[in-house]
Each structure stands twice: as structure tokens, then as C-alpha cells.
CSV table of C-alpha atoms in Angstrom, one decimal:
chain,number,residue,atom,x,y,z
A,1,UNK,CA,13.5,9.6,-39.0
A,2,UNK,CA,12.7,13.3,-38.5
A,3,UNK,CA,14.1,15.2,-35.6
A,4,UNK,CA,12.1,14.7,-32.4
A,5,UNK,CA,10.0,17.6,-31.3
A,6,UNK,CA,9.5,17.9,-27.6
A,7,UNK,CA,6.0,19.3,-27.6
A,8,UNK,CA,4.6,17.2,-30.4
A,9,UNK,CA,6.5,13.9,-30.0
A,10,UNK,CA,7.4,13.6,-26.3
A,11,UNK,CA,5.0,15.5,-24.2
A,12,UNK,CA,1.9,13.7,-25.5
A,13,UNK,CA,3.3,10.5,-24.1
A,14,UNK,CA,3.4,11.9,-20.5
A,15,UNK,CA,0.1,10.3,-19.4
A,16,UNK,CA,0.9,6.7,-20.4
A,17,UNK,CA,4.4,7.1,-18.9
A,18,UNK,CA,2.8,8.4,-15.7
A,19,UNK,CA,0.4,5.5,-15.5
A,20,UNK,CA,3.2,3.0,-15.9
A,21,UNK,CA,5.4,4.7,-13.4
A,22,UNK,CA,2.6,5.0,-10.9
A,23,UNK,CA,1.8,1.3,-11.3
A,24,UNK,CA,5.4,0.4,-10.5
A,25,UNK,CA,6.2,2.9,-7.7
A,26,UNK,CA,2.7,3.2,-6.3
A,27,UNK,CA,3.6,6.7,-5.4
A,28,UNK,CA,2.2,9.8,-7.2
A,29,UNK,CA,5.2,12.0,-6.5
A,30,UNK,CA,7.8,9.4,-7.5
A,31,UNK,CA,5.7,8.7,-10.6
A,32,UNK,CA,5.6,12.3,-11.7
A,33,UNK,CA,9.4,12.7,-11.1
A,34,UNK,CA,10.0,9.6,-13.1
A,35,UNK,CA,8.0,10.9,-16.1
A,36,UNK,CA,10.0,14.2,-15.9
A,37,UNK,CA,13.3,12.3,-15.8
A,38,UNK,CA,12.2,10.1,-18.7
A,39,UNK,CA,11.2,12.9,-21.0
A,40,UNK,CA,14.3,14.9,-20.3
A,41,UNK,CA,16.6,12.0,-20.7
A,42,UNK,CA,15.1,11.0,-24.0
A,43,UNK,CA,15.2,14.6,-25.1
A,44,UNK,CA,18.8,14.8,-24.3
A,45,UNK,CA,19.5,11.7,-26.5
A,46,UNK,CA,17.2,12.7,-29.3
A,47,UNK,CA,20.0,12.8,-31.9
A,48,UNK,CA,21.0,9.2,-31.1
A,49,UNK,CA,17.5,7.8,-31.5
A,50,UNK,CA,17.3,7.8,-35.3
A,51,UNK,CA,17.3,4.0,-35.4
A,52,UNK,CA,14.5,3.6,-32.9
A,53,UNK,CA,11.4,2.3,-34.5
A,54,UNK,CA,8.8,3.2,-31.9
A,55,UNK,CA,9.6,6.3,-29.8
A,56,UNK,CA,6.6,5.4,-27.6
A,57,UNK,CA,7.9,1.9,-26.8
A,58,UNK,CA,11.4,3.3,-26.2
A,59,UNK,CA,10.1,5.9,-23.8
A,60,UNK,CA,8.0,3.3,-22.0
A,61,UNK,CA,11.2,1.2,-21.6
A,62,UNK,CA,13.2,4.1,-20.2
A,63,UNK,CA,10.3,5.0,-17.9
A,64,UNK,CA,10.0,1.5,-16.6
A,65,UNK,CA,13.8,1.3,-15.8
A,66,UNK,CA,13.8,4.7,-14.1
A,67,UNK,CA,10.7,3.7,-12.0
A,68,UNK,CA,12.4,0.5,-10.9
A,69,UNK,CA,15.5,2.5,-9.9
A,70,UNK,CA,13.4,4.8,-7.8
A,71,UNK,CA,11.7,1.9,-6.2
A,72,UNK,CA,15.0,0.4,-5.3
A,73,UNK,CA,16.4,3.6,-4.0
A,74,UNK,CA,13.3,4.2,-1.9
A,75,UNK,CA,13.7,0.7,-0.4
A,76,UNK,CA,17.3,1.3,0.4
A,77,UNK,CA,16.7,4.6,2.1
A,78,UNK,CA,16.1,4.6,5.8
A,79,UNK,CA,12.5,5.7,6.0
A,80,UNK,CA,10.7,6.9,9.1
A,81,UNK,CA,6.9,6.8,9.0
A,82,UNK,CA,6.5,9.2,6.1
A,83,UNK,CA,3.2,10.4,4.8
A,84,UNK,CA,2.0,8.5,1.8
A,85,UNK,CA,0.9,10.4,-1.2
A,86,UNK,CA,-2.8,10.1,-1.4
A,87,UNK,CA,-5.8,12.1,-2.7
A,88,UNK,CA,-7.1,14.7,-0.3
A,89,UNK,CA,-10.1,13.5,1.7
A,90,UNK,CA,-13.4,14.3,0.2
A,91,UNK,CA,-15.5,16.9,2.0
A,92,UNK,CA,-18.5,16.8,-0.2
A,93,UNK,CA,-21.1,14.1,0.4
A,94,UNK,CA,-22.0,12.2,-2.6
A,95,UNK,CA,-25.1,10.4,-3.9
A,96,UNK,CA,-25.0,6.7,-2.9
A,97,UNK,CA,-24.8,5.3,-6.3
A,98,UNK,CA,-21.8,7.4,-7.4
A,99,UNK,CA,-20.0,6.7,-4.2
A,100,UNK,CA,-20.6,3.0,-4.5
A,101,UNK,CA,-19.2,3.1,-8.0
A,102,UNK,CA,-16.0,4.8,-6.9
A,103,UNK,CA,-15.6,2.5,-3.9
A,104,UNK,CA,-15.8,-0.5,-6.3
A,105,UNK,CA,-13.2,1.0,-8.6
A,106,UNK,CA,-11.0,1.8,-5.6
A,107,UNK,CA,-11.2,-1.8,-4.6
A,108,UNK,CA,-10.1,-3.0,-8.0
A,109,UNK,CA,-7.2,-0.5,-7.9
A,110,UNK,CA,-6.1,-2.0,-4.6
A,111,UNK,CA,-6.3,-5.6,-6.0
A,112,UNK,CA,-4.4,-4.5,-9.1
A,113,UNK,CA,-1.7,-2.8,-7.0
A,114,UNK,CA,-1.4,-5.8,-4.7
A,115,UNK,CA,-0.3,-8.0,-7.7
A,116,UNK,CA,3.4,-8.7,-7.7
A,117,UNK,CA,5.5,-6.1,-9.6
A,118,UNK,CA,6.0,-8.1,-12.8
A,119,UNK,CA,2.4,-9.1,-13.0
A,120,UNK,CA,1.0,-5.6,-12.5
A,121,UNK,CA,3.5,-4.1,-14.9
A,122,UNK,CA,2.5,-6.6,-17.6
A,123,UNK,CA,-1.2,-5.9,-16.9
A,124,UNK,CA,-0.7,-2.2,-17.1
A,125,UNK,CA,1.1,-2.4,-20.4
A,126,UNK,CA,-1.3,-4.9,-22.0
A,127,UNK,CA,-4.7,-4.3,-20.5
A,128,UNK,CA,-4.6,-0.6,-20.0
A,129,UNK,CA,-2.1,0.6,-22.5
A,130,UNK,CA,-3.1,-1.9,-25.1
A,131,UNK,CA,0.4,-2.9,-26.2
A,132,UNK,CA,1.0,-6.0,-28.2
A,133,UNK,CA,2.6,-9.0,-26.6
A,134,UNK,CA,5.8,-8.3,-28.5
A,135,UNK,CA,5.9,-4.7,-27.3
A,136,UNK,CA,5.3,-5.7,-23.7
A,137,UNK,CA,8.1,-8.3,-24.0
A,138,UNK,CA,10.5,-5.7,-25.4
A,139,UNK,CA,9.6,-3.1,-22.8
A,140,UNK,CA,9.9,-5.5,-19.9
A,141,UNK,CA,13.0,-7.3,-21.3
A,142,UNK,CA,11.4,-10.7,-21.2
A,143,UNK,CA,10.2,-13.3,-23.8
A,144,UNK,CA,6.7,-13.1,-25.3
A,145,UNK,CA,5.9,-16.5,-23.7
A,146,UNK,CA,6.9,-15.1,-20.4
A,147,UNK,CA,4.6,-12.2,-20.9
A,148,UNK,CA,1.7,-14.5,-21.5
A,149,UNK,CA,2.4,-16.7,-18.5
A,150,UNK,CA,2.7,-13.5,-16.4
A,151,UNK,CA,-0.6,-12.2,-17.7
A,152,UNK,CA,-2.2,-15.5,-17.1
A,153,UNK,CA,-1.2,-15.6,-13.5
A,154,UNK,CA,-2.3,-12.0,-12.9
A,155,UNK,CA,-5.7,-12.5,-14.5
A,156,UNK,CA,-6.3,-15.8,-12.6
A,157,UNK,CA,-5.5,-14.1,-9.3
A,158,UNK,CA,-7.9,-11.3,-10.1
A,159,UNK,CA,-10.5,-13.7,-11.3
A,160,UNK,CA,-10.4,-15.6,-8.0
A,161,UNK,CA,-10.8,-12.4,-6.0
A,162,UNK,CA,-13.8,-11.3,-8.0
A,163,UNK,CA,-15.4,-14.7,-7.7
A,164,UNK,CA,-14.8,-14.7,-4.0
A,165,UNK,CA,-16.4,-11.3,-3.6
A,166,UNK,CA,-19.4,-12.5,-5.5
A,167,UNK,CA,-19.7,-15.6,-3.3
A,168,UNK,CA,-19.6,-13.4,-0.2
A,169,UNK,CA,-22.4,-11.3,-1.5
A,170,UNK,CA,-20.7,-7.9,-1.5
B,1,UNK,CA,-28.8,-12.1,-26.5
B,2,UNK,CA,-26.3,-14.9,-26.8
B,3,UNK,CA,-23.6,-14.5,-24.3
B,4,UNK,CA,-21.8,-17.6,-25.4
B,5,UNK,CA,-19.3,-15.6,-27.5
B,6,UNK,CA,-18.5,-13.3,-24.6
B,7,UNK,CA,-18.1,-16.3,-22.3
B,8,UNK,CA,-15.7,-17.9,-24.7
B,9,UNK,CA,-13.7,-14.6,-25.0
B,10,UNK,CA,-13.6,-14.3,-21.2
B,11,UNK,CA,-12.3,-17.9,-20.8
B,12,UNK,CA,-9.5,-17.1,-23.3
B,13,UNK,CA,-8.9,-13.8,-21.6
B,14,UNK,CA,-8.1,-15.5,-18.3
B,15,UNK,CA,-5.8,-17.8,-20.1
B,16,UNK,CA,-4.0,-14.9,-21.8
B,17,UNK,CA,-4.9,-16.1,-25.3
B,18,UNK,CA,-6.9,-13.1,-26.5
B,19,UNK,CA,-5.9,-10.6,-29.1
B,20,UNK,CA,-5.9,-6.8,-28.4
B,21,UNK,CA,-9.1,-6.5,-30.5
B,22,UNK,CA,-10.8,-9.2,-28.5
B,23,UNK,CA,-9.8,-7.5,-25.2
B,24,UNK,CA,-11.3,-4.3,-26.5
B,25,UNK,CA,-14.5,-6.1,-27.2
B,26,UNK,CA,-14.6,-7.4,-23.7
B,27,UNK,CA,-14.1,-3.9,-22.3
B,28,UNK,CA,-16.8,-2.5,-24.5
B,29,UNK,CA,-19.2,-5.3,-23.5
B,30,UNK,CA,-18.7,-4.7,-19.8
B,31,UNK,CA,-19.1,-0.9,-20.1
B,32,UNK,CA,-22.7,-1.2,-21.0
B,33,UNK,CA,-25.2,-1.2,-18.1
B,34,UNK,CA,-27.0,-4.5,-18.7
B,35,UNK,CA,-24.5,-7.3,-17.9
B,36,UNK,CA,-26.0,-10.7,-17.2
B,37,UNK,CA,-25.8,-12.0,-13.6
B,38,UNK,CA,-23.4,-14.8,-14.5
B,39,UNK,CA,-20.9,-12.3,-15.8
B,40,UNK,CA,-21.5,-9.5,-13.3
B,41,UNK,CA,-18.7,-10.6,-11.0
B,42,UNK,CA,-16.0,-9.5,-13.6
B,43,UNK,CA,-17.5,-6.2,-14.6
B,44,UNK,CA,-15.6,-4.0,-12.2
B,45,UNK,CA,-12.3,-5.2,-13.7
B,46,UNK,CA,-13.1,-4.1,-17.2
B,47,UNK,CA,-14.8,-0.9,-16.1
B,48,UNK,CA,-11.7,-0.1,-14.0
B,49,UNK,CA,-9.3,-0.8,-17.0
B,50,UNK,CA,-11.3,1.4,-19.3
B,51,UNK,CA,-11.4,4.3,-16.7
B,52,UNK,CA,-7.7,4.0,-16.0
B,53,UNK,CA,-7.0,5.3,-19.5
B,54,UNK,CA,-7.9,8.8,-18.3
B,55,UNK,CA,-5.4,8.9,-15.5
B,56,UNK,CA,-2.7,11.4,-16.3
B,57,UNK,CA,-0.8,14.6,-15.4
B,58,UNK,CA,-2.0,18.2,-15.6
B,59,UNK,CA,-1.0,21.1,-17.8
B,60,UNK,CA,1.3,22.6,-15.2
B,61,UNK,CA,3.5,19.6,-15.7
B,62,UNK,CA,3.8,20.3,-19.4
B,63,UNK,CA,4.9,23.9,-18.9
B,64,UNK,CA,7.5,23.0,-16.3
B,65,UNK,CA,9.1,20.1,-18.2
B,66,UNK,CA,9.1,22.0,-21.5
B,67,UNK,CA,10.9,24.8,-19.8
B,68,UNK,CA,13.5,22.4,-18.4
B,69,UNK,CA,14.0,20.8,-21.7
B,70,UNK,CA,14.6,24.2,-23.3
B,71,UNK,CA,17.1,25.0,-20.6
B,72,UNK,CA,18.9,21.8,-21.5
B,73,UNK,CA,18.6,20.3,-18.0
B,74,UNK,CA,18.7,16.5,-18.0
B,75,UNK,CA,17.9,15.2,-14.6
B,76,UNK,CA,16.3,17.2,-11.9
B,77,UNK,CA,16.1,15.6,-8.5
B,78,UNK,CA,13.6,17.3,-6.4
B,79,UNK,CA,13.6,16.5,-2.7
B,80,UNK,CA,10.1,15.2,-1.9
B,81,UNK,CA,10.6,13.8,1.6
B,82,UNK,CA,10.3,16.4,4.4
B,83,UNK,CA,13.6,18.0,5.4
B,84,UNK,CA,14.8,17.7,8.9
B,85,UNK,CA,13.5,21.2,9.7
B,86,UNK,CA,10.0,20.2,8.6
B,87,UNK,CA,10.1,17.0,10.5
B,88,UNK,CA,11.1,18.8,13.7
B,89,UNK,CA,8.7,21.7,13.2
B,90,UNK,CA,5.8,20.1,15.2
B,91,UNK,CA,8.2,20.0,18.1
B,92,UNK,CA,9.1,23.6,17.9
B,93,UNK,CA,6.2,25.2,19.8
B,94,UNK,CA,7.4,27.0,22.9
B,95,UNK,CA,5.2,25.0,25.3
B,96,UNK,CA,6.5,21.8,23.9
B,97,UNK,CA,10.1,22.6,24.5
B,98,UNK,CA,9.7,22.1,28.2
B,99,UNK,CA,7.8,18.8,27.7
B,100,UNK,CA,10.6,17.7,25.3
B,101,UNK,CA,13.3,18.4,27.9
B,102,UNK,CA,11.4,16.2,30.3
B,103,UNK,CA,10.8,13.4,27.9
B,104,UNK,CA,14.4,13.6,26.6
B,105,UNK,CA,15.7,13.6,30.1
B,106,UNK,CA,13.5,10.7,31.1
B,107,UNK,CA,14.5,8.6,28.0
B,108,UNK,CA,18.1,9.3,28.6
B,109,UNK,CA,17.8,8.2,32.2
B,110,UNK,CA,16.1,5.0,31.1
B,111,UNK,CA,18.8,4.4,28.5
B,112,UNK,CA,21.5,4.9,31.1
B,113,UNK,CA,19.8,2.6,33.5
B,114,UNK,CA,19.8,-0.3,31.0
B,115,UNK,CA,22.9,-2.3,30.4
B,116,UNK,CA,23.8,0.0,27.5
B,117,UNK,CA,22.3,-2.1,24.7
B,118,UNK,CA,19.4,-0.7,22.7
B,119,UNK,CA,16.0,-2.0,23.6
B,120,UNK,CA,14.3,-3.9,20.8
B,121,UNK,CA,10.9,-2.5,21.6
B,122,UNK,CA,11.5,1.1,20.7
B,123,UNK,CA,8.1,2.8,21.0
B,124,UNK,CA,7.3,5.8,23.0
B,125,UNK,CA,5.7,4.8,26.3
B,126,UNK,CA,4.2,8.2,26.8
B,127,UNK,CA,2.2,7.9,23.6
B,128,UNK,CA,0.0,5.2,25.0
B,129,UNK,CA,-3.0,6.6,26.9
B,130,UNK,CA,-5.3,4.0,28.2
B,131,UNK,CA,-8.9,3.9,27.0
B,132,UNK,CA,-9.9,1.8,30.1
B,133,UNK,CA,-9.6,2.3,33.8
B,134,UNK,CA,-9.5,-1.3,34.8
B,135,UNK,CA,-7.8,-4.4,33.4
B,136,UNK,CA,-11.0,-6.4,33.1
B,137,UNK,CA,-12.4,-4.1,30.5
B,138,UNK,CA,-9.0,-4.0,28.8
B,139,UNK,CA,-9.0,-7.8,28.7
B,140,UNK,CA,-12.0,-7.7,26.4
B,141,UNK,CA,-10.2,-5.7,23.9
B,142,UNK,CA,-7.1,-7.8,24.2
B,143,UNK,CA,-9.1,-11.0,23.8
B,144,UNK,CA,-11.2,-9.7,21.0
B,145,UNK,CA,-8.3,-8.5,19.0
B,146,UNK,CA,-6.4,-11.7,19.4
B,147,UNK,CA,-9.5,-13.6,18.3
B,148,UNK,CA,-9.7,-11.5,15.2
B,149,UNK,CA,-6.1,-12.1,14.4
B,150,UNK,CA,-6.7,-15.8,14.9
B,151,UNK,CA,-9.6,-15.8,12.5
B,152,UNK,CA,-7.4,-14.3,9.7
B,153,UNK,CA,-4.4,-16.6,10.4
B,154,UNK,CA,-6.2,-19.9,11.0
B,155,UNK,CA,-7.2,-22.0,7.9
B,156,UNK,CA,-10.5,-22.9,9.5
B,157,UNK,CA,-10.6,-26.3,8.0
B,158,UNK,CA,-10.8,-25.3,4.3
B,159,UNK,CA,-8.2,-24.3,1.7
B,160,UNK,CA,-7.7,-20.6,2.0
B,161,UNK,CA,-8.7,-18.6,-1.1
B,162,UNK,CA,-5.9,-17.2,-3.3
B,163,UNK,CA,-4.2,-14.2,-1.9
B,164,UNK,CA,-2.6,-11.9,-4.5
B,165,UNK,CA,0.7,-11.3,-2.9
B,166,UNK,CA,3.2,-13.8,-1.6
B,167,UNK,CA,1.7,-15.2,1.6
B,168,UNK,CA,4.2,-16.4,4.1
B,169,UNK,CA,2.6,-19.1,6.2
B,170,UNK,CA,3.5,-19.0,9.9
B,171,UNK,CA,5.8,-21.6,11.1
B,172,UNK,CA,4.4,-25.1,11.7
B,173,UNK,CA,2.6,-25.4,15.0
B,174,UNK,CA,4.7,-26.8,17.8
B,175,UNK,CA,3.8,-30.4,18.8
C,1,UNK,CA,12.5,29.3,15.1
C,2,UNK,CA,16.3,29.0,14.5
C,3,UNK,CA,17.5,29.2,18.2
C,4,UNK,CA,14.8,26.6,19.1
C,5,UNK,CA,16.0,24.3,16.4
C,6,UNK,CA,19.6,24.8,17.5
C,7,UNK,CA,18.6,23.9,21.1
C,8,UNK,CA,16.8,20.8,20.0
C,9,UNK,CA,19.7,19.7,17.9
C,10,UNK,CA,22.0,20.3,20.8
C,11,UNK,CA,19.8,18.2,23.0
C,12,UNK,CA,19.6,15.5,20.4
C,13,UNK,CA,23.3,15.4,20.1
C,14,UNK,CA,23.7,14.9,23.9
C,15,UNK,CA,21.4,11.9,23.9
C,16,UNK,CA,22.6,8.4,23.3
C,17,UNK,CA,21.1,7.0,20.1
C,18,UNK,CA,19.1,4.5,22.1
C,19,UNK,CA,16.7,7.3,23.2
C,20,UNK,CA,15.1,7.6,19.8
C,21,UNK,CA,11.5,6.5,20.0
C,22,UNK,CA,9.3,5.2,17.2
C,23,UNK,CA,5.7,5.8,16.5
C,24,UNK,CA,3.5,2.8,15.8
C,25,UNK,CA,1.6,2.4,12.6
C,26,UNK,CA,-1.9,3.0,14.1
C,27,UNK,CA,-0.8,6.2,15.8
C,28,UNK,CA,0.5,7.6,12.5
C,29,UNK,CA,-2.6,6.4,10.6
C,30,UNK,CA,-4.8,8.1,13.2
C,31,UNK,CA,-2.9,11.4,12.9
C,32,UNK,CA,-3.4,11.3,9.1
C,33,UNK,CA,-6.9,10.1,8.7
C,34,UNK,CA,-8.9,10.2,12.0
C,35,UNK,CA,-10.5,13.6,11.5
C,36,UNK,CA,-11.3,13.3,7.9
C,37,UNK,CA,-12.7,9.7,8.1
C,38,UNK,CA,-14.3,9.6,11.5
C,39,UNK,CA,-11.9,7.1,13.1
C,40,UNK,CA,-11.7,6.3,16.7
C,41,UNK,CA,-8.9,4.5,18.5
C,42,UNK,CA,-8.9,2.3,21.7
C,43,UNK,CA,-5.6,1.8,23.4
C,44,UNK,CA,-4.3,-0.7,25.9
C,45,UNK,CA,-1.0,0.7,27.2
C,46,UNK,CA,2.0,-1.4,28.4
C,47,UNK,CA,1.2,-0.6,32.0
C,48,UNK,CA,-2.4,-1.8,31.5
C,49,UNK,CA,-1.2,-4.9,29.7
C,50,UNK,CA,0.8,-5.8,32.8
C,51,UNK,CA,-2.3,-5.5,34.9
C,52,UNK,CA,-4.3,-7.6,32.4
C,53,UNK,CA,-1.6,-10.3,32.6
C,54,UNK,CA,-2.0,-10.4,36.4
C,55,UNK,CA,-5.8,-10.7,36.4
C,56,UNK,CA,-7.3,-13.5,38.5
C,57,UNK,CA,-9.4,-14.7,35.6
C,58,UNK,CA,-6.3,-15.6,33.7
C,59,UNK,CA,-4.5,-17.3,36.6
C,60,UNK,CA,-5.1,-20.8,35.3
C,61,UNK,CA,-5.0,-20.0,31.6
C,62,UNK,CA,-1.3,-20.6,30.7
C,63,UNK,CA,-1.9,-20.5,27.0
C,64,UNK,CA,-3.5,-17.1,27.1
C,65,UNK,CA,-0.9,-15.7,29.5
C,66,UNK,CA,1.9,-17.0,27.3
C,67,UNK,CA,0.4,-15.1,24.3
C,68,UNK,CA,-0.4,-11.9,26.3
C,69,UNK,CA,3.0,-11.8,28.0
C,70,UNK,CA,4.5,-11.1,24.6
C,71,UNK,CA,2.4,-8.1,24.0
C,72,UNK,CA,3.1,-4.6,25.3
C,73,UNK,CA,0.4,-2.6,23.7
C,74,UNK,CA,-2.7,-2.8,21.5
C,75,UNK,CA,-4.4,-0.1,19.5
C,76,UNK,CA,-7.7,-0.8,17.8
C,77,UNK,CA,-8.8,1.7,15.2
C,78,UNK,CA,-12.4,1.6,14.0
C,79,UNK,CA,-14.4,3.6,11.5
C,80,UNK,CA,-17.8,4.9,12.4
C,81,UNK,CA,-19.4,3.7,9.2
C,82,UNK,CA,-18.7,1.8,6.0
C,83,UNK,CA,-18.6,4.8,3.6
C,84,UNK,CA,-14.8,5.0,3.3
C,85,UNK,CA,-13.8,1.4,3.7
C,86,UNK,CA,-12.0,1.0,0.4
C,87,UNK,CA,-10.3,4.3,0.6
C,88,UNK,CA,-9.0,3.5,4.1
C,89,UNK,CA,-7.8,0.1,3.0
C,90,UNK,CA,-5.9,1.8,0.2
C,91,UNK,CA,-4.5,4.4,2.5
C,92,UNK,CA,-3.3,1.7,4.9
C,93,UNK,CA,-1.8,-0.2,2.1
C,94,UNK,CA,0.0,2.9,0.8
C,95,UNK,CA,1.3,3.8,4.3
C,96,UNK,CA,2.7,0.3,4.6
C,97,UNK,CA,4.1,0.4,1.1
C,98,UNK,CA,5.9,3.7,1.6
C,99,UNK,CA,7.4,2.3,4.8
C,100,UNK,CA,8.3,-1.1,3.3
C,101,UNK,CA,11.7,-1.1,5.0
C,102,UNK,CA,9.9,-1.3,8.3
C,103,UNK,CA,6.8,-3.2,7.5
C,104,UNK,CA,6.8,-6.4,5.6
C,105,UNK,CA,3.6,-8.1,4.4
C,106,UNK,CA,2.8,-11.4,6.1
C,107,UNK,CA,-0.6,-12.3,4.7
C,108,UNK,CA,-3.1,-10.6,2.4
C,109,UNK,CA,-6.6,-11.0,1.0
C,110,UNK,CA,-9.0,-8.7,-0.8
C,111,UNK,CA,-10.3,-7.1,2.4
C,112,UNK,CA,-7.5,-7.7,4.9
C,113,UNK,CA,-3.7,-7.5,5.3
C,114,UNK,CA,-1.2,-8.4,8.0
C,115,UNK,CA,2.1,-6.6,8.2
C,116,UNK,CA,4.9,-7.2,10.7
C,117,UNK,CA,7.9,-5.1,11.8
C,118,UNK,CA,10.9,-7.1,12.9
C,119,UNK,CA,13.8,-5.9,14.9
C,120,UNK,CA,16.8,-8.1,15.6
C,121,UNK,CA,14.8,-11.3,15.2
C,122,UNK,CA,11.9,-10.2,17.3
C,123,UNK,CA,8.5,-9.2,15.9
C,124,UNK,CA,8.0,-5.8,17.6
C,125,UNK,CA,4.8,-4.9,15.8
C,126,UNK,CA,2.0,-6.8,14.0
C,127,UNK,CA,-0.5,-4.6,12.1
C,128,UNK,CA,-3.8,-5.9,10.8
C,129,UNK,CA,-6.2,-4.1,8.5
C,130,UNK,CA,-9.6,-5.7,8.1
C,131,UNK,CA,-13.3,-5.1,7.6
C,132,UNK,CA,-16.0,-6.2,10.1
C,133,UNK,CA,-19.4,-7.8,9.3
C,134,UNK,CA,-20.8,-4.4,8.4
C,135,UNK,CA,-17.9,-3.7,6.1
C,136,UNK,CA,-16.5,-1.0,8.4
C,137,UNK,CA,-12.7,-0.5,8.3
C,138,UNK,CA,-10.8,-1.7,11.3
C,139,UNK,CA,-7.1,-1.8,12.2
C,140,UNK,CA,-5.4,-3.8,15.0
C,141,UNK,CA,-1.9,-2.8,16.0
C,142,UNK,CA,0.0,-5.1,18.4
C,143,UNK,CA,3.4,-4.1,19.7
C,144,UNK,CA,5.5,-6.2,22.0
C,145,UNK,CA,8.3,-8.8,21.9
C,146,UNK,CA,6.6,-11.4,19.9
C,147,UNK,CA,8.1,-14.5,18.4
C,148,UNK,CA,7.1,-16.5,15.4
C,149,UNK,CA,5.6,-18.9,17.9
C,150,UNK,CA,3.2,-16.1,18.9
C,151,UNK,CA,1.7,-16.1,15.4
C,152,UNK,CA,1.7,-19.9,15.0
C,153,UNK,CA,-0.1,-20.3,18.3
C,154,UNK,CA,-2.7,-17.9,17.1
C,155,UNK,CA,-3.0,-19.8,13.8
C,156,UNK,CA,-3.8,-23.0,15.5
C,157,UNK,CA,-7.4,-24.2,15.7
C,158,UNK,CA,-7.5,-25.2,19.3
């Protein structure tokens, strides 16, 4: 395997790493720091990674572990009512249709983020990042069967929510 | 158009039996404007998943991290939570200092008056400014709020729909 | 700035730890989002709650008095319209998530959530986010000395 180049091999992965970290920590600042730590850590170890088959899967694994660490540390810290990291409020009024579209997506985002940690991690890796069951299993450190069971649960939970909304005539 | 194929795919999707290619087909199908009513309920999910692919970090991230990599730094821990100075800053207006001395003195008095143990209810009394002048009006708010909480907690005779997170059920009612 | 900070720190040092006061969830939420999202807040203070408890109309309603006696305050936050409902629900979720050491989820649905803050075996705060019939965002914030019995009584259908 050729030597890893930071700009051409690692940096292009930043967005998928960010999406995974964000799904786990649910905090944009923590997610960004996690991606930075991941890239720098992998970069530091670049000479040891000659046996690694997929750099991308390796980075996702490191990212997941670092994101979990951050979550654990955030929970252990004694937090006062800190401000959550959120988009700035929108000053410009929008056409109804576009706004409705965004509100609907925001709703799905909330439902997704309300899934238990394992479920939403699996959904992120499979549904959004399009990884194979085997890769998801490797990144999450669980069996392929377990991945499928986890996805099944997550999707059933989401399905029930969507059907409920439809019934209530949203 | 025959939606049977899509319905089959969907059914297998919920059961986590679809391949990556099949899931791509579902996302493509649901991204078109004309989705039949029987499938419309699920559209938002696939549209959301497709749009999520564009979430990412900006260019300034690239420059910063590339520079750090070059400098050979491995882990940079940046303090994100406000420092003590920043948290106290709202208190540091001159006019507020007097008020603070009063509040601080008052709270200290209250603490000394108690038997020395910390009160469990630890909120700031002074932060509660009544919206009503008389208790009869306040009662309506109290009653209304409790009724709303009751509506959410009580099963209302039918099985509650799935909630996504763990739901702790309240303790069994007393006899 | 510095001499003021030193003064405050000196004062803080003099105080016993018991004097530190918390902010409730609704108050923080209002400070963050009230202006940008047209939120209003109705408050029943501990002093008013006492007066409510002593109302003649409640004299013979032991059940209601038992529940109300465990409350010290209520804040009700309401949005003027339904245009930011999902954003506000997300914001409320995020604020609770960031402060997950203090607030634990008790029940959740697509359009509502109940969080509780427990201190030394007592529920000192119960926060509810929900939407009304017109899909406007609303938040209820109860503080007090509530027991699990408080919630189970409210869950009953009588």
C-alpha cells in the first residue's frame, strides 16, 4: 500500500466522519472536534497502516470510538445548563412550501436522533453512508446478524412513527 | 405504474433484508414527486436519507487540520464550554453588583436559617415572577398543565403507540 | 472587569455551597429562543402556588390538593404560531441532551417528550415538550418536591 497522503486520502473522508460523529454525539462542536482528532490520529499512525484494507472503514471505526469517548466524557462532566449547539435562528421568511419541506425533514432528523445509540449508528452507516453489512459490523464491533437485527428494530420503530403521523393526518 | 415491486422492496427494507442496490432504488423512487398515496407516509424518511449525504464540514476545517497535521500535532483539545469568566460575565454589570450582594446575602441568610443541610429544591425563588395577580386565575394554569401531563401519561384505554426511546412506565398505581 | 470578578469570587467563596441556585429548564429555554421564535411564558411562583393550595374551591378536593402540594412552580411556554414547531422540538431535545446529567427522559413520542430531574430521590423538576391541536409548540415546566406517586397519580384514568 502506498504512503497515505493527508490531502488526497484523509481529508476527503471528513464529511462522512463528521456525519457519523454528529449522529453519535448529537453535538456539532463535539462532532467537529472528533473528526479533527480522528484525522490527526490516523495521520500520526500512517506508517503502521500498511496492512489495513480499507482506509475509509478504518477511519470510521476510529471516529466511532472517539465519538463514544467524547459522549462518555460529556456525561461524566458536571454540566450546568449549557447552551446547545444549534443553527442560528432564521430571520428571512420563506415560501410556505419550502418551509414545510424543511420542517418535515427536521422532524425525521429528530426521530432519527431519538433512536437508541446503537440503532442510529447502524442506520447512519447503512442507510446514509451505504456501507455493506460486513463493514457496518466491523466498524461497530458486532456480528453481521446483530447489525441486521439492529437495523430491523430501528426501521420498524421509524415505520410505526410514520404510520402514526399519517393516521393523525399531519 | 405497478408499485408491487416497490411495495415488496419496502417490506424487505423494514425487515433489514434488502441489499445496498435495492435501498438505492427505494431512495430514488421516493425522491420523485409522484409517490402514490399508500406509500406517501414513508417518503420523508428516504428523502431525508438522501439529503443527509450532503451534510459536512466547510473549507476552513480543511485548512486548519491540514496545518495541524503538518505541524505534527496529534490531538488538540479545544475548550468549547464557556470558561468561568464567560459564565460570570452577565453578572459583571455595575448595577447588578448591588443586586447580587442582596441576593447573595439573602440566600446565605436562608442557608444559615436551615438546619445546615442543603435544600433539595434548589431553584432561585427570585426568578419566579407571577403572571397572575390572584390564585383563582393561577389555578386554571395549574389545572390545565396537570391535565395535559395526565393526557400524555395516561394510556387512555388503548395500547400506546411505539415510542422510539426507552419509555419508563410510572410505578403501578396505588390501590 | 478584573476587580469586579475578584469581588464576586470573594463573595462566592464566603458563601456556603448550599446557596448556589439552579435555573429551571424553561427559563433557560426562554432566554435562548423566546425572541427569535416568538415564545411567551406564563409563571406560577412558589408564593402563588401556596395561595392556590389554600383556595376555598379546593377545600374538599383532597386528590387535587395532594398533587398540588408537591408543586412549587409551573412555567408554561407557548409559541405564537406553528411555523417553528419542529425546530423548537429539536432545540428542546438538544438542550435536554446536552444536560443529560440533570435531565433524564421519562417518556417520548414523535411530538412530545417528558424529562425529569431527580435530586436525592426526589423529582425536583418535570419538563414536558408537546404540541397543541394547532401544532404549536408548548413546554410545561413543573418544579417542586414530587414523588413517583405524583406521576403515577397523574397517569391514572380516574
